[in-house]
Amino acid sequence: MMLHPDFAYTSFAAPFDRSGNGGNEAERLNPTEQLGKASGILIVEDDYLIAMEAESALTDAGFSVTGVAATAEEALEMANQRRPVLVIMDVRLAGRRDGIDAAGDLFRDLGLRCVFATANDDHQTRARAEPFRPIGWLTKPYTMVSLISLVRTIISKPN
């Protein structure tokens, strides 16, 4: 489990305000309030058992899970509809696109940053993801305790 070194200096998942009116409510809230007021956490994982275990663990820990997607396309559609504040993203997904492609779209379009949960934790993978400012990395196989711990660490950081 590793937090991105930039994390302490930036907000983690508030959408960009493109209106010019000084920001929306989600941008003014601290991360804990964001998770309480917004749609919660989106899980993007194509392994059904891992996805269900993560959803159950996060829910049992008191977090709101907005949905589970198995492909990049599903993730983008869910994020646009449900506006999560945090995304747990596998790198290798079912379908034509991978999690880094999806993370790029989520970052550019919605200002969402991801926690990458993947077995593909190599330099090349991290370099591809770096422009989208990942919040952290969970290397598979990871435990649900480490997932919950990382999410709690992320939401406890000030904006």
PDB file of N, CA and C in Angstrom, residues 12-13 35 40-46 50-51 53-55 57-58 63-71 75 79 84-93 99-100 102-103 106 112-118 135-140 142-144 146-152 154-155:
ATOM      1  N   PHE A  12      -8.300  15.160  -3.375  1.00  0.00           N
ATOM      2  CA  PHE A  12      -8.188  13.867  -4.007  1.00  0.00           C
ATOM      3  C   PHE A  12      -9.247  13.543  -5.015  1.00  0.00           C
ATOM      4  N   ALA A  13     -10.413  14.128  -4.952  1.00  0.00           N
ATOM      5  CA  ALA A  13     -11.416  13.653  -5.896  1.00  0.00           C
ATOM      6  C   ALA A  13     -12.494  14.660  -6.216  1.00  0.00           C
ATOM      7  N   LEU A  35     -17.176  12.062   1.165  1.00  0.00           N
ATOM      8  CA  LEU A  35     -17.668  10.691   1.110  1.00  0.00           C
ATOM      9  C   LEU A  35     -19.034  10.576   1.750  1.00  0.00           C
ATOM     10  N   GLY A  40     -19.926   8.414  -3.164  1.00  0.00           N
ATOM     11  CA  GLY A  40     -19.052   7.446  -2.531  1.00  0.00           C
ATOM     12  C   GLY A  40     -17.958   6.928  -3.435  1.00  0.00           C
ATOM     13  N   ILE A  41     -17.729   5.625  -3.347  1.00  0.00           N
ATOM     14  CA  ILE A  41     -16.586   4.983  -3.980  1.00  0.00           C
ATOM     15  C   ILE A  41     -17.056   4.118  -5.138  1.00  0.00           C
ATOM     16  N   LEU A  42     -16.384   4.247  -6.271  1.00  0.00           N
ATOM     17  CA  LEU A  42     -16.626   3.392  -7.425  1.00  0.00           C
ATOM     18  C   LEU A  42     -15.511   2.364  -7.479  1.00  0.00           C
ATOM     19  N   ILE A  43     -15.873   1.104  -7.591  1.00  0.00           N
ATOM     20  CA  ILE A  43     -14.907   0.015  -7.722  1.00  0.00           C
ATOM     21  C   ILE A  43     -14.886  -0.417  -9.180  1.00  0.00           C
ATOM     22  N   VAL A  44     -13.695  -0.438  -9.776  1.00  0.00           N
ATOM     23  CA  VAL A  44     -13.541  -0.887 -11.160  1.00  0.00           C
ATOM     24  C   VAL A  44     -12.622  -2.102 -11.131  1.00  0.00           C
ATOM     25  N   GLU A  45     -13.228  -3.266 -11.295  1.00  0.00           N
ATOM     26  CA  GLU A  45     -12.526  -4.546 -11.140  1.00  0.00           C
ATOM     27  C   GLU A  45     -13.262  -5.593 -11.956  1.00  0.00           C
ATOM     28  N   ASP A  46     -12.540  -6.305 -12.829  1.00  0.00           N
ATOM     29  CA  ASP A  46     -13.204  -7.305 -13.661  1.00  0.00           C
ATOM     30  C   ASP A  46     -13.229  -8.704 -13.052  1.00  0.00           C
ATOM     31  N   ILE A  50     -13.159 -10.588  -6.417  1.00  0.00           N
ATOM     32  CA  ILE A  50     -12.427  -9.469  -5.807  1.00  0.00           C
ATOM     33  C   ILE A  50     -13.332  -8.250  -5.687  1.00  0.00           C
ATOM     34  N   ALA A  51     -14.095  -7.969  -6.736  1.00  0.00           N
ATOM     35  CA  ALA A  51     -14.993  -6.809  -6.722  1.00  0.00           C
ATOM     36  C   ALA A  51     -16.027  -6.921  -5.607  1.00  0.00           C
ATOM     37  N   GLU A  53     -15.853  -8.796  -2.888  1.00  0.00           N
ATOM     38  CA  GLU A  53     -15.185  -8.750  -1.587  1.00  0.00           C
ATOM     39  C   GLU A  53     -14.837  -7.306  -1.215  1.00  0.00           C
ATOM     40  N   ALA A  54     -14.346  -6.537  -2.183  1.00  0.00           N
ATOM     41  CA  ALA A  54     -14.015  -5.129  -1.924  1.00  0.00           C
ATOM     42  C   ALA A  54     -15.270  -4.329  -1.591  1.00  0.00           C
ATOM     43  N   GLU A  55     -16.333  -4.551  -2.351  1.00  0.00           N
ATOM     44  CA  GLU A  55     -17.587  -3.848  -2.082  1.00  0.00           C
ATOM     45  C   GLU A  55     -18.097  -4.164  -0.681  1.00  0.00           C
ATOM     46  N   ALA A  57     -16.365  -5.297   1.929  1.00  0.00           N
ATOM     47  CA  ALA A  57     -15.450  -4.765   2.947  1.00  0.00           C
ATOM     48  C   ALA A  57     -15.634  -3.261   3.131  1.00  0.00           C
ATOM     49  N   LEU A  58     -15.740  -2.528   2.027  1.00  0.00           N
ATOM     50  CA  LEU A  58     -15.919  -1.076   2.122  1.00  0.00           C
ATOM     51  C   LEU A  58     -17.259  -0.728   2.763  1.00  0.00           C
ATOM     52  N   PHE A  63     -18.371   2.788   4.424  1.00  0.00           N
ATOM     53  CA  PHE A  63     -18.268   3.606   3.230  1.00  0.00           C
ATOM     54  C   PHE A  63     -19.427   3.315   2.289  1.00  0.00           C
ATOM     55  N   SER A  64     -19.788   4.300   1.498  1.00  0.00           N
ATOM     56  CA  SER A  64     -20.817   4.141   0.480  1.00  0.00           C
ATOM     57  C   SER A  64     -20.149   3.729  -0.829  1.00  0.00           C
ATOM     58  N   VAL A  65     -20.593   2.621  -1.407  1.00  0.00           N
ATOM     59  CA  VAL A  65     -20.082   2.177  -2.704  1.00  0.00           C
ATOM     60  C   VAL A  65     -21.132   2.524  -3.752  1.00  0.00           C
ATOM     61  N   THR A  66     -20.742   3.352  -4.705  1.00  0.00           N
ATOM     62  CA  THR A  66     -21.673   3.826  -5.716  1.00  0.00           C
ATOM     63  C   THR A  66     -21.908   2.819  -6.827  1.00  0.00           C
ATOM     64  N   GLY A  67     -20.992   1.878  -7.008  1.00  0.00           N
ATOM     65  CA  GLY A  67     -21.156   0.872  -8.036  1.00  0.00           C
ATOM     66  C   GLY A  67     -19.891   0.076  -8.251  1.00  0.00           C
ATOM     67  N   VAL A  68     -20.056  -0.991  -9.056  1.00  0.00           N
ATOM     68  CA  VAL A  68     -18.944  -1.853  -9.430  1.00  0.00           C
ATOM     69  C   VAL A  68     -18.982  -1.994 -10.945  1.00  0.00           C
ATOM     70  N   ALA A  69     -17.865  -1.690 -11.588  1.00  0.00           N
ATOM     71  CA  ALA A  69     -17.756  -1.785 -13.046  1.00  0.00           C
ATOM     72  C   ALA A  69     -16.663  -2.785 -13.399  1.00  0.00           C
ATOM     73  N   ALA A  70     -16.852  -3.507 -14.508  1.00  0.00           N
ATOM     74  CA  ALA A  70     -15.875  -4.494 -14.952  1.00  0.00           C
ATOM     75  C   ALA A  70     -15.074  -4.025 -16.168  1.00  0.00           C
ATOM     76  N   THR A  71     -15.541  -2.960 -16.827  1.00  0.00           N
ATOM     77  CA  THR A  71     -14.847  -2.445 -18.012  1.00  0.00           C
ATOM     78  C   THR A  71     -14.641  -0.943 -17.866  1.00  0.00           C
ATOM     79  N   ALA A  75     -17.172   1.901 -16.236  1.00  0.00           N
ATOM     80  CA  ALA A  75     -16.664   2.814 -15.207  1.00  0.00           C
ATOM     81  C   ALA A  75     -16.950   4.265 -15.576  1.00  0.00           C
ATOM     82  N   ALA A  79     -19.414   6.668 -13.490  1.00  0.00           N
ATOM     83  CA  ALA A  79     -18.846   7.885 -12.899  1.00  0.00           C
ATOM     84  C   ALA A  79     -19.587   9.126 -13.364  1.00  0.00           C
ATOM     85  N   PRO A  84     -18.877   9.617  -8.236  1.00  0.00           N
ATOM     86  CA  PRO A  84     -18.168   9.173  -7.026  1.00  0.00           C
ATOM     87  C   PRO A  84     -17.087  10.183  -6.654  1.00  0.00           C
ATOM     88  N   VAL A  85     -16.596  10.080  -5.439  1.00  0.00           N
ATOM     89  CA  VAL A  85     -15.506  10.952  -5.021  1.00  0.00           C
ATOM     90  C   VAL A  85     -14.178  10.212  -4.983  1.00  0.00           C
ATOM     91  N   LEU A  86     -14.220   8.898  -5.143  1.00  0.00           N
ATOM     92  CA  LEU A  86     -13.008   8.082  -5.105  1.00  0.00           C
ATOM     93  C   LEU A  86     -13.235   6.865  -5.984  1.00  0.00           C
ATOM     94  N   VAL A  87     -12.185   6.459  -6.721  1.00  0.00           N
ATOM     95  CA  VAL A  87     -12.265   5.286  -7.593  1.00  0.00           C
ATOM     96  C   VAL A  87     -11.146   4.321  -7.226  1.00  0.00           C
ATOM     97  N   ILE A  88     -11.524   3.067  -6.991  1.00  0.00           N
ATOM     98  CA  ILE A  88     -10.558   1.993  -6.813  1.00  0.00           C
ATOM     99  C   ILE A  88     -10.467   1.320  -8.185  1.00  0.00           C
ATOM    100  N   MET A  89      -9.318   1.388  -8.848  1.00  0.00           N
ATOM    101  CA  MET A  89      -9.189   1.012 -10.253  1.00  0.00           C
ATOM    102  C   MET A  89      -8.168  -0.103 -10.466  1.00  0.00           C
ATOM    103  N   ASP A  90      -8.638  -1.210 -11.035  1.00  0.00           N
ATOM    104  CA  ASP A  90      -7.718  -2.249 -11.504  1.00  0.00           C
ATOM    105  C   ASP A  90      -7.113  -1.762 -12.815  1.00  0.00           C
ATOM    106  N   VAL A  91      -5.896  -2.175 -13.122  1.00  0.00           N
ATOM    107  CA  VAL A  91      -5.264  -1.756 -14.366  1.00  0.00           C
ATOM    108  C   VAL A  91      -5.728  -2.623 -15.529  1.00  0.00           C
ATOM    109  N   ARG A  92      -5.706  -3.921 -15.359  1.00  0.00           N
ATOM    110  CA  ARG A  92      -6.149  -4.831 -16.424  1.00  0.00           C
ATOM    111  C   ARG A  92      -7.638  -5.096 -16.248  1.00  0.00           C
ATOM    112  N   LEU A  93      -8.413  -4.718 -17.266  1.00  0.00           N
ATOM    113  CA  LEU A  93      -9.861  -4.852 -17.207  1.00  0.00           C
ATOM    114  C   LEU A  93     -10.371  -5.661 -18.390  1.00  0.00           C
ATOM    115  N   GLY A  99      -7.470   0.061 -17.283  1.00  0.00           N
ATOM    116  CA  GLY A  99      -7.792   0.979 -16.203  1.00  0.00           C
ATOM    117  C   GLY A  99      -7.052   2.301 -16.271  1.00  0.00           C
ATOM    118  N   ILE A 100      -5.871   2.295 -16.849  1.00  0.00           N
ATOM    119  CA  ILE A 100      -5.136   3.562 -16.969  1.00  0.00           C
ATOM    120  C   ILE A 100      -5.821   4.463 -17.990  1.00  0.00           C
ATOM    121  N   ALA A 102      -9.017   4.444 -18.619  1.00  0.00           N
ATOM    122  CA  ALA A 102     -10.221   4.922 -17.929  1.00  0.00           C
ATOM    123  C   ALA A 102      -9.866   6.000 -16.915  1.00  0.00           C
ATOM    124  N   ALA A 103      -8.776   5.788 -16.169  1.00  0.00           N
ATOM    125  CA  ALA A 103      -8.351   6.776 -15.171  1.00  0.00           C
ATOM    126  C   ALA A 103      -8.035   8.108 -15.835  1.00  0.00           C
ATOM    127  N   LEU A 106     -11.356   9.769 -16.540  1.00  0.00           N
ATOM    128  CA  LEU A 106     -11.961  10.216 -15.278  1.00  0.00           C
ATOM    129  C   LEU A 106     -11.261  11.467 -14.750  1.00  0.00           C
ATOM    130  N   LEU A 112     -11.452  13.246 -11.217  1.00  0.00           N
ATOM    131  CA  LEU A 112     -11.324  12.117 -10.286  1.00  0.00           C
ATOM    132  C   LEU A 112      -9.929  11.525 -10.351  1.00  0.00           C
ATOM    133  N   ARG A 113      -9.399  11.202  -9.187  1.00  0.00           N
ATOM    134  CA  ARG A 113      -8.124  10.508  -9.097  1.00  0.00           C
ATOM    135  C   ARG A 113      -8.388   9.111  -8.558  1.00  0.00           C
ATOM    136  N   CYS A 114      -7.527   8.184  -8.920  1.00  0.00           N
ATOM    137  CA  CYS A 114      -7.760   6.778  -8.608  1.00  0.00           C
ATOM    138  C   CYS A 114      -6.724   6.209  -7.646  1.00  0.00           C
ATOM    139  N   VAL A 115      -7.162   5.204  -6.924  1.00  0.00           N
ATOM    140  CA  VAL A 115      -6.267   4.279  -6.245  1.00  0.00           C
ATOM    141  C   VAL A 115      -6.170   3.093  -7.188  1.00  0.00           C
ATOM    142  N   PHE A 116      -4.975   2.772  -7.644  1.00  0.00           N
ATOM    143  CA  PHE A 116      -4.806   1.623  -8.513  1.00  0.00           C
ATOM    144  C   PHE A 116      -4.589   0.379  -7.667  1.00  0.00           C
ATOM    145  N   ALA A 117      -5.406  -0.632  -7.910  1.00  0.00           N
ATOM    146  CA  ALA A 117      -5.317  -1.921  -7.224  1.00  0.00           C
ATOM    147  C   ALA A 117      -4.994  -2.947  -8.294  1.00  0.00           C
ATOM    148  N   THR A 118      -3.741  -3.384  -8.354  1.00  0.00           N
ATOM    149  CA  THR A 118      -3.315  -4.166  -9.505  1.00  0.00           C
ATOM    150  C   THR A 118      -2.138  -5.079  -9.204  1.00  0.00           C
ATOM    151  N   ILE A 135      -3.772   8.431  -6.481  1.00  0.00           N
ATOM    152  CA  ILE A 135      -3.718   8.709  -5.048  1.00  0.00           C
ATOM    153  C   ILE A 135      -2.864   7.675  -4.341  1.00  0.00           C
ATOM    154  N   GLY A 136      -2.924   6.443  -4.807  1.00  0.00           N
ATOM    155  CA  GLY A 136      -2.172   5.382  -4.172  1.00  0.00           C
ATOM    156  C   GLY A 136      -2.195   4.116  -4.998  1.00  0.00           C
ATOM    157  N   TRP A 137      -1.477   3.122  -4.501  1.00  0.00           N
ATOM    158  CA  TRP A 137      -1.359   1.835  -5.175  1.00  0.00           C
ATOM    159  C   TRP A 137      -1.558   0.720  -4.161  1.00  0.00           C
ATOM    160  N   LEU A 138      -2.360  -0.263  -4.526  1.00  0.00           N
ATOM    161  CA  LEU A 138      -2.495  -1.505  -3.775  1.00  0.00           C
ATOM    162  C   LEU A 138      -2.017  -2.615  -4.694  1.00  0.00           C
ATOM    163  N   THR A 139      -0.993  -3.343  -4.279  1.00  0.00           N
ATOM    164  CA  THR A 139      -0.463  -4.413  -5.109  1.00  0.00           C
ATOM    165  C   THR A 139      -1.195  -5.707  -4.807  1.00  0.00           C
ATOM    166  N   LYS A 140      -1.724  -6.334  -5.857  1.00  0.00           N
ATOM    167  CA  LYS A 140      -2.419  -7.627  -5.711  1.00  0.00           C
ATOM    168  C   LYS A 140      -1.387  -8.723  -5.510  1.00  0.00           C
ATOM    169  N   TYR A 142      -3.927  -8.093  -2.479  1.00  0.00           N
ATOM    170  CA  TYR A 142      -3.991  -7.233  -1.313  1.00  0.00           C
ATOM    171  C   TYR A 142      -5.101  -7.748  -0.393  1.00  0.00           C
ATOM    172  N   THR A 143      -5.027  -7.336   0.854  1.00  0.00           N
ATOM    173  CA  THR A 143      -6.059  -7.733   1.812  1.00  0.00           C
ATOM    174  C   THR A 143      -7.117  -6.649   1.888  1.00  0.00           C
ATOM    175  N   MET A 144      -8.278  -7.022   2.343  1.00  0.00           N
ATOM    176  CA  MET A 144      -9.340  -6.028   2.516  1.00  0.00           C
ATOM    177  C   MET A 144      -8.971  -5.061   3.635  1.00  0.00           C
ATOM    178  N   SER A 146      -5.978  -3.893   4.119  1.00  0.00           N
ATOM    179  CA  SER A 146      -5.120  -2.867   3.513  1.00  0.00           C
ATOM    180  C   SER A 146      -5.934  -1.909   2.643  1.00  0.00           C
ATOM    181  N   LEU A 147      -6.980  -2.403   1.981  1.00  0.00           N
ATOM    182  CA  LEU A 147      -7.861  -1.531   1.200  1.00  0.00           C
ATOM    183  C   LEU A 147      -8.557  -0.523   2.110  1.00  0.00           C
ATOM    184  N   ILE A 148      -9.153  -1.008   3.182  1.00  0.00           N
ATOM    185  CA  ILE A 148      -9.855  -0.128   4.124  1.00  0.00           C
ATOM    186  C   ILE A 148      -8.886   0.871   4.745  1.00  0.00           C
ATOM    187  N   SER A 149      -7.723   0.402   5.117  1.00  0.00           N
ATOM    188  CA  SER A 149      -6.718   1.278   5.715  1.00  0.00           C
ATOM    189  C   SER A 149      -6.319   2.400   4.757  1.00  0.00           C
ATOM    190  N   LEU A 150      -6.105   2.060   3.491  1.00  0.00           N
ATOM    191  CA  LEU A 150      -5.728   3.075   2.513  1.00  0.00           C
ATOM    192  C   LEU A 150      -6.852   4.082   2.303  1.00  0.00           C
ATOM    193  N   VAL A 151      -8.082   3.616   2.175  1.00  0.00           N
ATOM    194  CA  VAL A 151      -9.214   4.533   1.992  1.00  0.00           C
ATOM    195  C   VAL A 151      -9.338   5.447   3.213  1.00  0.00           C
ATOM    196  N   ARG A 152      -9.214   4.902   4.395  1.00  0.00           N
ATOM    197  CA  ARG A 152      -9.281   5.744   5.607  1.00  0.00           C
ATOM    198  C   ARG A 152      -8.158   6.773   5.635  1.00  0.00           C
ATOM    199  N   ILE A 154      -6.661   8.080   3.042  1.00  0.00           N
ATOM    200  CA  ILE A 154      -6.961   9.087   2.025  1.00  0.00           C
ATOM    201  C   ILE A 154      -7.996  10.088   2.526  1.00  0.00           C
ATOM    202  N   ILE A 155      -9.064   9.613   3.120  1.00  0.00           N
ATOM    203  CA  ILE A 155     -10.102  10.552   3.530  1.00  0.00           C
ATOM    204  C   ILE A 155      -9.725  11.343   4.775  1.00  0.00           C
TER     205      ILE A 155
END
